[in-house]
Short mmCIF file of C-alpha atoms in Angstrom, two decimals:
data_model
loop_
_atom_site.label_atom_id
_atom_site.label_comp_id
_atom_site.label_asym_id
_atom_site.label_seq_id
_atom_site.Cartn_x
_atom_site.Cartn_y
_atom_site.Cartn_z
CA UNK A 1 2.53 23.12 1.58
CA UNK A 2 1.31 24.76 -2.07
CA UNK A 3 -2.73 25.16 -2.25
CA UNK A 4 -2.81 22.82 -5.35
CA UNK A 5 -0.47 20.29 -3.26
CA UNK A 6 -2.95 20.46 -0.35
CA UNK A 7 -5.94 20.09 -2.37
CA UNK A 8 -4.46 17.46 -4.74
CA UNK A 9 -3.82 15.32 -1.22
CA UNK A 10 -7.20 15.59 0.29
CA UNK A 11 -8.90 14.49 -3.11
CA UNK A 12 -6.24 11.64 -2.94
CA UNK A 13 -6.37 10.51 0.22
CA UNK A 14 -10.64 10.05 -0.06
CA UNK A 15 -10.00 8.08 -3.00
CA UNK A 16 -7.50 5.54 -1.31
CA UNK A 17 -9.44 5.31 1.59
CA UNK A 18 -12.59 3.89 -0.86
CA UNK A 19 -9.52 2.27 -2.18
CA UNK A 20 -9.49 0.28 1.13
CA UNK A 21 -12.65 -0.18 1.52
CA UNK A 22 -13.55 -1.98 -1.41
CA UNK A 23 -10.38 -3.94 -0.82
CA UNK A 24 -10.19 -5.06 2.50
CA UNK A 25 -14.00 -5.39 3.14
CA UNK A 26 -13.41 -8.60 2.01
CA UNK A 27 -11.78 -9.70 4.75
CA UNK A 28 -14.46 -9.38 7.28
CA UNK A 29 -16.61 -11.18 4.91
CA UNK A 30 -14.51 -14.45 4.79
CA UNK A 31 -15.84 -16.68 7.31
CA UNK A 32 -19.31 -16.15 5.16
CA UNK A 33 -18.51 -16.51 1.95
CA UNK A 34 -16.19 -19.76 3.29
CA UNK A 35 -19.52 -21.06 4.82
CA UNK A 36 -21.47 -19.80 1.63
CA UNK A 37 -19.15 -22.05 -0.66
CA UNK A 38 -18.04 -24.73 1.52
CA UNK A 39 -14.42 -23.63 1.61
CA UNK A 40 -11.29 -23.85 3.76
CA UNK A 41 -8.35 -21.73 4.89
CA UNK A 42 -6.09 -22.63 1.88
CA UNK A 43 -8.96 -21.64 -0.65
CA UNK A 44 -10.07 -18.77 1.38
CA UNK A 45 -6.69 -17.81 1.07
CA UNK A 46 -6.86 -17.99 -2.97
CA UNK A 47 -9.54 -15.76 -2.96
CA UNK A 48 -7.61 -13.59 -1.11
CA UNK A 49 -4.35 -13.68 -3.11
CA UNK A 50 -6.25 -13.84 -6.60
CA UNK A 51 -6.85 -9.97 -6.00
CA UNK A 52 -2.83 -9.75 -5.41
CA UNK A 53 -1.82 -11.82 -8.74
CA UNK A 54 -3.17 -9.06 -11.30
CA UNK A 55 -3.33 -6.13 -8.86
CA UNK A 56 1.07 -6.89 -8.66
CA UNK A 57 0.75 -7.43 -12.66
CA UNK A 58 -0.87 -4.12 -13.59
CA UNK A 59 1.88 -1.88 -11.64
CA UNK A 60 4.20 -1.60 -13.49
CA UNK A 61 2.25 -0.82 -16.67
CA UNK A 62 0.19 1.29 -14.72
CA UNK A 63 2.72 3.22 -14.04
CA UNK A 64 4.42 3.39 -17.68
CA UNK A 65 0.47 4.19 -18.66
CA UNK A 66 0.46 7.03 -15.96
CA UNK A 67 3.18 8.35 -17.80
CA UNK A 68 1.95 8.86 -21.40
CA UNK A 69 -1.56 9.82 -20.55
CA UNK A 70 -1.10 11.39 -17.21
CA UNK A 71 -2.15 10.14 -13.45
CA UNK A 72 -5.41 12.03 -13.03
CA UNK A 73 -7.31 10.14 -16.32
CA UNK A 74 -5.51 7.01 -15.39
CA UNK A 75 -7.57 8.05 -11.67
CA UNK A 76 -10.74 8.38 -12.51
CA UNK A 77 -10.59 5.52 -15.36
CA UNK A 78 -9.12 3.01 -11.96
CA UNK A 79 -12.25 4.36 -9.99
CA UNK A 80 -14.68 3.85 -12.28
CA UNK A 81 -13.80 -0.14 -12.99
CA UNK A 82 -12.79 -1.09 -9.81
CA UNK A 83 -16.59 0.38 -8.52
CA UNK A 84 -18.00 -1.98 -11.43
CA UNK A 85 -16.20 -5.47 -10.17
CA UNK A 86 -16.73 -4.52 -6.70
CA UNK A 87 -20.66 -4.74 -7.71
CA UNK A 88 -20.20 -7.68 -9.67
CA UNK A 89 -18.39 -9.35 -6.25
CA UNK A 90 -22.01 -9.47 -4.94
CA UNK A 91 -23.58 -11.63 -7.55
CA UNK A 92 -20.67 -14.35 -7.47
CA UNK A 93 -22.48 -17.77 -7.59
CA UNK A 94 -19.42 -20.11 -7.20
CA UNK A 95 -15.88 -20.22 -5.82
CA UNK A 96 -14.57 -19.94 -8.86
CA UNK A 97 -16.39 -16.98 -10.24
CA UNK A 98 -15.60 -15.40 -6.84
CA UNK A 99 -11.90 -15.69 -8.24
CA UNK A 100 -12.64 -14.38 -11.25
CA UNK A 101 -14.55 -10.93 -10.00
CA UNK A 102 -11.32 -10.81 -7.31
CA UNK A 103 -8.87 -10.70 -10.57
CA UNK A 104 -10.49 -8.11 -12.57
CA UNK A 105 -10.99 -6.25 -9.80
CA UNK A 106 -7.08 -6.22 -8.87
CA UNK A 107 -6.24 -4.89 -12.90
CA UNK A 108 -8.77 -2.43 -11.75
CA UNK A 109 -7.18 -1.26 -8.50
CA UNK A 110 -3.91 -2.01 -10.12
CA UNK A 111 -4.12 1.24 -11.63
CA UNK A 112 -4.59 3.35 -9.06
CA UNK A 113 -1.75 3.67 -7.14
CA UNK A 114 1.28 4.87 -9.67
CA UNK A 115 -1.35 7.38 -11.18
CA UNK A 116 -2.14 8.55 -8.21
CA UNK A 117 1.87 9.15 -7.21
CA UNK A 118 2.03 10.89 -10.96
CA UNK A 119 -1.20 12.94 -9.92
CA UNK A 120 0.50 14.35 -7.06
CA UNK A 121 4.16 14.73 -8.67
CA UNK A 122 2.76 17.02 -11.22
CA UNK A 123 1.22 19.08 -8.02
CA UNK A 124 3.78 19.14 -5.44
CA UNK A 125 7.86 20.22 -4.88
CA UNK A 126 10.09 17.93 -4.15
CA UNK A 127 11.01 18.72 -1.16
CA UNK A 128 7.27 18.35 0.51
CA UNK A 129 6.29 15.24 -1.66
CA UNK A 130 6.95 12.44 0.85
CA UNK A 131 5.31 14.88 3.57
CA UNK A 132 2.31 14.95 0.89
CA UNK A 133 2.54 11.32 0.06
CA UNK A 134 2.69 10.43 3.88
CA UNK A 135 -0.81 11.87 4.47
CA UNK A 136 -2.15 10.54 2.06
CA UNK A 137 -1.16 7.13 2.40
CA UNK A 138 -2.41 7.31 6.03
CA UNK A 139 -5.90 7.05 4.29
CA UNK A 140 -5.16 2.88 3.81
CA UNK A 141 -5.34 2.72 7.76
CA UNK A 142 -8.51 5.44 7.79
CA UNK A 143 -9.86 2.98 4.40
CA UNK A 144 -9.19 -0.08 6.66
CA UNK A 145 -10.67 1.40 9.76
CA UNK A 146 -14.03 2.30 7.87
CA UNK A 147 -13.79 -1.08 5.90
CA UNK A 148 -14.44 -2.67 9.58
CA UNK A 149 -16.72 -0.11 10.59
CA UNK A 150 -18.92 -0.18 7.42
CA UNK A 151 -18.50 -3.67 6.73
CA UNK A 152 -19.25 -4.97 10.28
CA UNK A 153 -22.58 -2.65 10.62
CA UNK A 154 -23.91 -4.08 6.98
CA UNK A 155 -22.94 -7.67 7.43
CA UNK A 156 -24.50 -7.83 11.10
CA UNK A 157 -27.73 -6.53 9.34
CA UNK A 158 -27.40 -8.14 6.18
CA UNK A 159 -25.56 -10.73 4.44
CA UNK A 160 -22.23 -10.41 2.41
CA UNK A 161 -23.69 -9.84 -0.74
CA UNK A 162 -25.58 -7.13 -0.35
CA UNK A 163 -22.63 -5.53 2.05
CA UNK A 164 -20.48 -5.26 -1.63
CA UNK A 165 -23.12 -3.96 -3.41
CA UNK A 166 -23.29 -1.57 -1.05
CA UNK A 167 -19.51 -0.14 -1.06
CA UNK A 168 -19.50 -0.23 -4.96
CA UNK A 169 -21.05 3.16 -4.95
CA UNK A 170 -18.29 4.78 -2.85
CA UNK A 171 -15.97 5.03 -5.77
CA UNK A 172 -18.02 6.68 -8.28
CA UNK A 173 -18.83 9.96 -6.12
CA UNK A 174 -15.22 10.33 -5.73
CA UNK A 175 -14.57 9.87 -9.51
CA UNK A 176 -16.93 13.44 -9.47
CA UNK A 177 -15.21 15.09 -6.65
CA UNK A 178 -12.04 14.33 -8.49
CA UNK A 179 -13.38 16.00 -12.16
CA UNK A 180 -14.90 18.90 -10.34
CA UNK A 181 -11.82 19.63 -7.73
CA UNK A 182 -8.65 18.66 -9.02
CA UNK A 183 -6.48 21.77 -9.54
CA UNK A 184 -4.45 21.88 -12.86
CA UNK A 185 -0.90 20.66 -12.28
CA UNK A 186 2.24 23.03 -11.07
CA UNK A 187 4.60 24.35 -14.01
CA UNK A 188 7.68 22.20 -14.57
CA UNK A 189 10.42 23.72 -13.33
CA UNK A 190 8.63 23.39 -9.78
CA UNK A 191 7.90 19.65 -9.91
CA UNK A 192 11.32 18.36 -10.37
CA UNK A 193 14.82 18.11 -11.03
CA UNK A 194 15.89 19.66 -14.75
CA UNK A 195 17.42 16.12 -15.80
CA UNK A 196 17.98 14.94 -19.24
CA UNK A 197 15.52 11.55 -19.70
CA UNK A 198 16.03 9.84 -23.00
CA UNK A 199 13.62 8.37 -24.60
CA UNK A 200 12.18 5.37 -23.31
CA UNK A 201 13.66 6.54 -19.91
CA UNK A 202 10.70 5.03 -18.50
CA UNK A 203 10.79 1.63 -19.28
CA UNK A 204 14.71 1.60 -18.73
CA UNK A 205 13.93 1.96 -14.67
CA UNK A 206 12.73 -1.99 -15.62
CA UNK A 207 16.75 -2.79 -16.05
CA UNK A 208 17.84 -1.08 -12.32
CA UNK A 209 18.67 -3.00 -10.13
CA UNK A 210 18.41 -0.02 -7.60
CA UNK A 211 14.60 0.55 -8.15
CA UNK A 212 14.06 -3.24 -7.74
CA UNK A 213 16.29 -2.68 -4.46
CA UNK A 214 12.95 -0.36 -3.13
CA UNK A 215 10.91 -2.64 -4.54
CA UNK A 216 12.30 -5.68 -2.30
CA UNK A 217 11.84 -3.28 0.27
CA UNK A 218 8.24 -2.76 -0.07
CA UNK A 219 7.89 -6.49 0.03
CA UNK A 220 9.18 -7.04 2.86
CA UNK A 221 7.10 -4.20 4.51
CA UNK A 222 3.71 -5.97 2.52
CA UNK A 223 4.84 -9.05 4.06
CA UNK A 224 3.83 -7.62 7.28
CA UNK A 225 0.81 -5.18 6.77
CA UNK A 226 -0.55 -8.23 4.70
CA UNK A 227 -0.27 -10.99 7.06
CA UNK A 228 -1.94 -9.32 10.01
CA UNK A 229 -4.68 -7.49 7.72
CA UNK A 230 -5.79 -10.75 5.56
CA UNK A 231 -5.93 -12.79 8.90
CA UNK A 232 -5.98 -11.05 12.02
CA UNK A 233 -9.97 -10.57 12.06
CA UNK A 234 -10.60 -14.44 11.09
CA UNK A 235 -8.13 -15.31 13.92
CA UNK A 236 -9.61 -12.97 16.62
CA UNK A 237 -13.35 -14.59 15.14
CA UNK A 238 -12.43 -18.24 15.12
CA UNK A 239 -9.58 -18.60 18.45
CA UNK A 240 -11.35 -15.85 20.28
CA UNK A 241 -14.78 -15.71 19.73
CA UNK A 242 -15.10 -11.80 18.47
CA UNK A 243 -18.32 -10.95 17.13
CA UNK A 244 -17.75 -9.74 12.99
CA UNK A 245 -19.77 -6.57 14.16
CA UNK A 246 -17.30 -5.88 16.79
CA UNK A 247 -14.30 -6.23 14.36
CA UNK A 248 -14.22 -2.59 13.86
CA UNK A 249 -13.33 -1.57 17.05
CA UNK A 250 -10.98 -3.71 17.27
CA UNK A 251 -9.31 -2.11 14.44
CA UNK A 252 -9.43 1.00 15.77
CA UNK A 253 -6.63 1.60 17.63
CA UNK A 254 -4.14 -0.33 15.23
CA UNK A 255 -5.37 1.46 11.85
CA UNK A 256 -5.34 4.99 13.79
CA UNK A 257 -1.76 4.48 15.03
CA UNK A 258 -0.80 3.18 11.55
CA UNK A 259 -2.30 6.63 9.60
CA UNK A 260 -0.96 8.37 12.33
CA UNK A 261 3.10 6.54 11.65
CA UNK A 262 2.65 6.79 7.77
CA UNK A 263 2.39 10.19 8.13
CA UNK A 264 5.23 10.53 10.82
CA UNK A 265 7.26 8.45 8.55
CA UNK A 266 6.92 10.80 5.50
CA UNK A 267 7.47 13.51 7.57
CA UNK A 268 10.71 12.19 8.24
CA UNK A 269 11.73 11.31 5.27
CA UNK A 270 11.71 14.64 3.80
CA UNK A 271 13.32 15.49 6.81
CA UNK A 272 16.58 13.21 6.65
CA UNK A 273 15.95 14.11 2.45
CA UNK A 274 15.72 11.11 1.91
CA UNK A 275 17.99 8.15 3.87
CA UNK A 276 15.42 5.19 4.40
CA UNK A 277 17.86 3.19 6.51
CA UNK A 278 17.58 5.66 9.90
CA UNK A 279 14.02 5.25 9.90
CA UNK A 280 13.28 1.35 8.68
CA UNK A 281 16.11 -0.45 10.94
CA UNK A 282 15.04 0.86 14.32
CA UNK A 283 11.07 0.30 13.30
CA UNK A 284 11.02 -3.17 11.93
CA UNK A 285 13.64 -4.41 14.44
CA UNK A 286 10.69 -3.31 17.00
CA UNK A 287 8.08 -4.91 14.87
CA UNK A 288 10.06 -7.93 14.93
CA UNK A 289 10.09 -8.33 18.68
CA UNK A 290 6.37 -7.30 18.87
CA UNK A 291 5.40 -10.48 16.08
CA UNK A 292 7.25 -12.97 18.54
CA UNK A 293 5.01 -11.78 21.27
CA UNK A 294 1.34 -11.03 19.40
CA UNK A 295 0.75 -14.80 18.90
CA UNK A 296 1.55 -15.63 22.56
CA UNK A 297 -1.22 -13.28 23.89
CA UNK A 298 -3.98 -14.66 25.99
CA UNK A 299 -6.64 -12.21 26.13
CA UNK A 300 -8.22 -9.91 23.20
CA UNK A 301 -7.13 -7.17 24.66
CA UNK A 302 -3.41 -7.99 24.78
CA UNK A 303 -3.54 -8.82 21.23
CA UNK A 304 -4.80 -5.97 19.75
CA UNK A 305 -2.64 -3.94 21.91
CA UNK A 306 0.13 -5.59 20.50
CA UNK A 307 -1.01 -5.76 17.12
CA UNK A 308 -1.38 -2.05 17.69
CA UNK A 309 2.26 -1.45 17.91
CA UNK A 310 3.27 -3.51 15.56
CA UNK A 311 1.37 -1.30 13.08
CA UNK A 312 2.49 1.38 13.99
CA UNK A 313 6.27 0.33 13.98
CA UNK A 314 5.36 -1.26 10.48
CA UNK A 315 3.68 2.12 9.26
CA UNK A 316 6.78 4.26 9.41
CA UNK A 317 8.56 2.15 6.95
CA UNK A 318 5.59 2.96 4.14
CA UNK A 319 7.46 6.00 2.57
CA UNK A 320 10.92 5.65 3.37
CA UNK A 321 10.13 2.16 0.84
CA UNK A 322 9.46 5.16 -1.91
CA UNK A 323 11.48 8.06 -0.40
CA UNK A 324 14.53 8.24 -2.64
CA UNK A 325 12.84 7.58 -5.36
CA UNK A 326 9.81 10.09 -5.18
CA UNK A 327 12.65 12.87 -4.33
CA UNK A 328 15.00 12.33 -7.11
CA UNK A 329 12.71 11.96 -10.07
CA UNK A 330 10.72 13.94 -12.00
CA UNK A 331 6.83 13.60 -12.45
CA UNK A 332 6.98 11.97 -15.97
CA UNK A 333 9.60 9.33 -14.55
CA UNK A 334 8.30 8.96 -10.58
CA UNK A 335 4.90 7.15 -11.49
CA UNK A 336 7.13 4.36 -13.29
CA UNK A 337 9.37 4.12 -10.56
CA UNK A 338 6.73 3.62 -8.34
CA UNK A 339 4.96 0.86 -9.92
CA UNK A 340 8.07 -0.71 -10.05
CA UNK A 341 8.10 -0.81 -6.68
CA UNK A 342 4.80 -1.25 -6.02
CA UNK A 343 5.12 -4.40 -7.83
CA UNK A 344 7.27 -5.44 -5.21
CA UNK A 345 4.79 -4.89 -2.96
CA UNK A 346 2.32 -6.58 -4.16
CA UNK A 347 3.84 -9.71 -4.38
CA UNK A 348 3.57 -10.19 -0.75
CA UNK A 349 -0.14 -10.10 -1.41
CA UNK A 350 0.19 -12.98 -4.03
CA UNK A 351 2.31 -14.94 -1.37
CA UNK A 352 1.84 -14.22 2.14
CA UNK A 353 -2.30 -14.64 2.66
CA UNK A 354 -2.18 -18.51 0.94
CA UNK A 355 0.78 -19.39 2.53
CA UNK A 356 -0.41 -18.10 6.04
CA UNK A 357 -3.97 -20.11 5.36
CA UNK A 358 -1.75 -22.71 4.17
CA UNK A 359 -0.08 -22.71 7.75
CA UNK A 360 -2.75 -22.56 9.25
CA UNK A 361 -4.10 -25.72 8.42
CA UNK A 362 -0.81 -27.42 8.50
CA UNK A 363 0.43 -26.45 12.05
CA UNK A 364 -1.19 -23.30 13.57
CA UNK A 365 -2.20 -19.63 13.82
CA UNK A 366 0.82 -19.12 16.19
CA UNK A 367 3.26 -20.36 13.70
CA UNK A 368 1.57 -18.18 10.78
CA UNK A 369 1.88 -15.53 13.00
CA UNK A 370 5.63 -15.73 13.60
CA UNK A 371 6.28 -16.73 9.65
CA UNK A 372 5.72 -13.03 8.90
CA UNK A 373 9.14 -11.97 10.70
CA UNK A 374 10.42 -12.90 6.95
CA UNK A 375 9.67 -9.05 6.54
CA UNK A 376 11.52 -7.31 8.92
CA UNK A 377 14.65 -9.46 8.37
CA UNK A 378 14.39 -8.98 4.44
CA UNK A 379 13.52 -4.99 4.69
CA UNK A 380 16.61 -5.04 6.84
CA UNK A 381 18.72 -6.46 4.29
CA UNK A 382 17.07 -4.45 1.56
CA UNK A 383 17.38 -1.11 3.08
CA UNK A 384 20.94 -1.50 3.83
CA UNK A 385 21.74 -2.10 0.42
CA UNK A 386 19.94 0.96 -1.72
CA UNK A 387 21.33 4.39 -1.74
CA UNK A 388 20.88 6.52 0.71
CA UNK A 389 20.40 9.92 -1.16
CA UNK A 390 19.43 11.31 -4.31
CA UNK A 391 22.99 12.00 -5.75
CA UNK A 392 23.82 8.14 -5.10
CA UNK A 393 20.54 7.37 -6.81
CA UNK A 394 20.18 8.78 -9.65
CA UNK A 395 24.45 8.25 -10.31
CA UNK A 396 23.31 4.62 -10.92
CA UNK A 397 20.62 5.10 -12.66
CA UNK A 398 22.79 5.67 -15.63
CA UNK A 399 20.23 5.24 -18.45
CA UNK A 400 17.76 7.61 -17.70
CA UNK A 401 20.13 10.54 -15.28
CA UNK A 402 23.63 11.74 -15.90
CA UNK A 403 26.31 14.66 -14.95
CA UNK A 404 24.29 14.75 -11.16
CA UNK A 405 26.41 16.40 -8.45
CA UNK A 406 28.13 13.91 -5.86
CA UNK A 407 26.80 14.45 -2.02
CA UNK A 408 27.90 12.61 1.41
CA UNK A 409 26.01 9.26 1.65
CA UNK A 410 26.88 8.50 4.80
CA UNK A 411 23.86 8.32 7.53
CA UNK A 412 26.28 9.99 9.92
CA UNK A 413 26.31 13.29 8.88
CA UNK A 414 24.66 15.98 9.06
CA UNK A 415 20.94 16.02 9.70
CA UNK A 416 18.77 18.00 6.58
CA UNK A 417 17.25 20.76 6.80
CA UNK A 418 13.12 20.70 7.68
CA UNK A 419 11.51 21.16 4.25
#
């Protein structure tokens, strides 16, 4: 891997890790602020999910914004805001200004993730992206981990309040790391395919049906990683009687085995160059048996041991959801594509935490539990149905590629060469 790709993915992966943090730290904090403000599982829930309405709303014109200003301002710009509404979190004095904070802090976050695929477009081949990308989206699981870790130690000493104030400085010093160490990008002709984009090629992905095809994809995937992440530390405080300062080693093992499987998973997918389908049908048919068994544990320790697994089954499907995409495109085009499908994604966030509190309070935690096999059946379907390779791609993406050589599709032949 190039110097400038290698340095471009370490500055990346800190920032999505304090992407994490001030994300998910949240969700050790529930129980509190739900005895803070009198509320139940459904409006727990909306707080949850009000994040997920305008983080899923700002993708996709993050990602068109990536592309006329370039990922690395759009960066920094995401860092500094979301930092700011993180801090504001900790003064909330009602439920409903607790929503409030939540939604400006998803447009805030909601920029982040297509600029930072642009960032690392401009800085990497195509050939070692996905490897790139899959390291540096094992930070979520190392931003999750430390989100348990760091939010268990303050809210065992403190209260909620001051835990967010806390966190909200964890963005800004890598805003400065980013300024001070982010090399310049790679020249052209190494970042991408030569491919004639007309204009507005960007906002033409919008009409293709085949980049909303890797967006279902990443739903389905969401549908899991959100489920278990939202809810798995109120369930394990509430049915099993785990201390919140304890909740971080009880993440341990899953979000280690997850970074670990993201990065396996890109790996891969550069790898097979591409072909989503060999990787995501064997791993979310496994995750699917695992989710019938996690809810029909006994003990703590079965639970997270099969939670465990069923991130890590989960975790290699994160970049084959982005792998044709990221391969076939160049920089100015791959940021749109994926906040496309990142808007897929996100959706799951929107849905999937209200409707499990929701189900929660109608029936159970077991039937929650086994209402998230909805994502292995639909990334099933989904990956099936997109093209396998780059050739297939890009021939139907007609408005933005043309005149692109044909290639084998078929997920029989011939393995790819190691990039």
């Amino acid at each position: 891997m190039l110097r400038t790709t290698r340095t471009t993915a370490v500055l990346l992966f800190t920032a999505w890790a304090v992407d994490y943090i001030d994300r998910q730290v949240i969700n050790l904090a529930l129980p509190s602020i739900g005895d803070t403000f009198g509320l139940g599982h459904a409006e727990r829930g909306v707080i949850l999910s009000s994040f997920f309405v305008t983080y899923a709303l700002t993708q996709i014109p993050a990602g068109l914004v990536a592309a006329r200003f370039g990922g690395a301002r759009v960066v920094c710009a995401a860092l500094v805001l979301w930092s700011v509404f993180t801090g504001l979190t900790a003064v909330a004095w009602s439920f409903a200004a607790l929503v409030v904070f939540r939604c400006l802090f998803g447009v805030a976050q909601g920029l982040f993730p297509a600029a930072a695929i642009d960032t690392l477009s401009r800085r990497s081949l195509p050939e070692q992206r996905l490897t790139a990308n899959g390291w540096i989206q094992s930070s979520n699981a190392v931003g999750g981990l430390l989100a348990a870790v760091l939010g268990g130690l303050l809210l065992a000493r403190w209260d909620w309040r001051v835990m967010f104030a806390a966190v909200s400085v964890l963005g800004l010093l890598v805003v400065v790391a980013i300024r001070h160490g982010l090399p310049a990008p790679l020249p052209a002709e190494q970042t991408g395919p030569t491919l004639r984009q007309p204009k507005g090629a960007a906002t033409a992905l919008l009409r293709s049906p085949v980049v909303w095809g890797f967006a279902v994809m990443f739903l389905a995937y969401d549908v899991v990683v959100w489920g278990l992440n939202s809810w798995s530390a109120s369930f394990l405080m509430e049915e099993r009687g785990l201390a919140v300062a304890d909740a971080g080693l009880v993440s341990l093992a899953p979000t280690l085995l997850a970074a670990v499987a993201a990065v396996i998973g890109g790996r891969l997918s550069d790898r097979f160059e591409g072909r989503p389908r060999r990787i995501v049908v064997p791993a979310m048919c496994v995750a699917a048996g695992l989710l019938v068994l996690l809810p029909l544990t006994t003990t703590l320790a079965q639970f997270v041991a099969v939670g465990t697994l069923v991130s890590g089954a989960v975790g290699l499907c994160y970049m084959p959801c982005f792998s044709v995409p990221l391969r076939s495109l160049p920089p100015g085009l791959t940021g749109a594509a994926s906040g496309i499908i990142l808007f897929g994604g996100q959706l799951s966030g929107i849905i999937v935490p209200t409707l499990f509190g929701h189900i929660v309070d109608a029936f159970s935690y077991r039937t929650a539990f086994w209402s998230l096999l909805a994502g292995p059946v639909l990334a099933v379907a989904a990956v099936l149905w997109v093209p396998q390779t780059s050739p297939r791609f890009l021939a139907r993406l007609r408005a933005v590629v043309t005149d692109t050589p044909k290639e084998d599709d078929s997920d029989t032949s011939a393995a790819a060469r190691p990039a």
